[in-house]
Structure formats: structure tokens, C-alpha cells
GROMACS .gro file of C-alpha atoms in nm:
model
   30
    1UNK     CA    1  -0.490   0.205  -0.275
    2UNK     CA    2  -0.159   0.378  -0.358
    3UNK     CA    3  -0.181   0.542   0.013
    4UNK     CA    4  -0.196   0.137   0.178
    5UNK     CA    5   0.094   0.003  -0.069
    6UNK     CA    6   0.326   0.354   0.123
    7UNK     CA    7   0.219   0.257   0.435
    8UNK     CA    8   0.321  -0.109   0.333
    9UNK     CA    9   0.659   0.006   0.191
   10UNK     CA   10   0.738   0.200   0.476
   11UNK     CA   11   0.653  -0.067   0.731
   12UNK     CA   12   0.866  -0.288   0.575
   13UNK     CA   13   1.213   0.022   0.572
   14UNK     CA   14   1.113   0.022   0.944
   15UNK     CA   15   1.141  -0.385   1.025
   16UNK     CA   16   1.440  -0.328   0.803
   17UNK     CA   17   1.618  -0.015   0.938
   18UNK     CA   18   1.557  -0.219   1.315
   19UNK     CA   19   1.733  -0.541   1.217
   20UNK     CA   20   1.989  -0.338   1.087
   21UNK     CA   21   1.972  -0.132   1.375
   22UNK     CA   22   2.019  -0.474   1.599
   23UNK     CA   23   2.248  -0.589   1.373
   24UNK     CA   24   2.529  -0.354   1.407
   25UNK     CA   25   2.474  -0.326   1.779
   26UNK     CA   26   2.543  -0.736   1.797
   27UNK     CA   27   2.846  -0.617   1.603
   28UNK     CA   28   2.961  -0.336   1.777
   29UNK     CA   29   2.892  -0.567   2.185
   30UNK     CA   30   3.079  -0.813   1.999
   0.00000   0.00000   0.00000
């Protein structure tokens, strides 16, 4: 159970990391 809600949690820093990632790349072409 614990193992699924890590996997879960680091998912989620991935999706987040990438729109940040795309984020500062809009930025930085802009």
C-alpha cells in the first residue's frame, strides 16, 4: 500500500517538474 501511494507521489513531482519544465521554456522562447 505505502509502495502504490510513492509511486503515486512521484508520478504526480514528474507531471509537475514537466509543466514546470514547459513552463519556463514558454518563458525563456518568449
Amino acid at each position: 500500500r505505502r509502495e502504490a501511494d510513492s509511486q503515486r507521489r512521484n508520478s504526480t513531482i514528474k507531471e509537475c517538474r514537466r509543466h514546470f519544465a514547459f513552463k519556463a521554456g514558454d518563458k525563456r522562447s518568449m
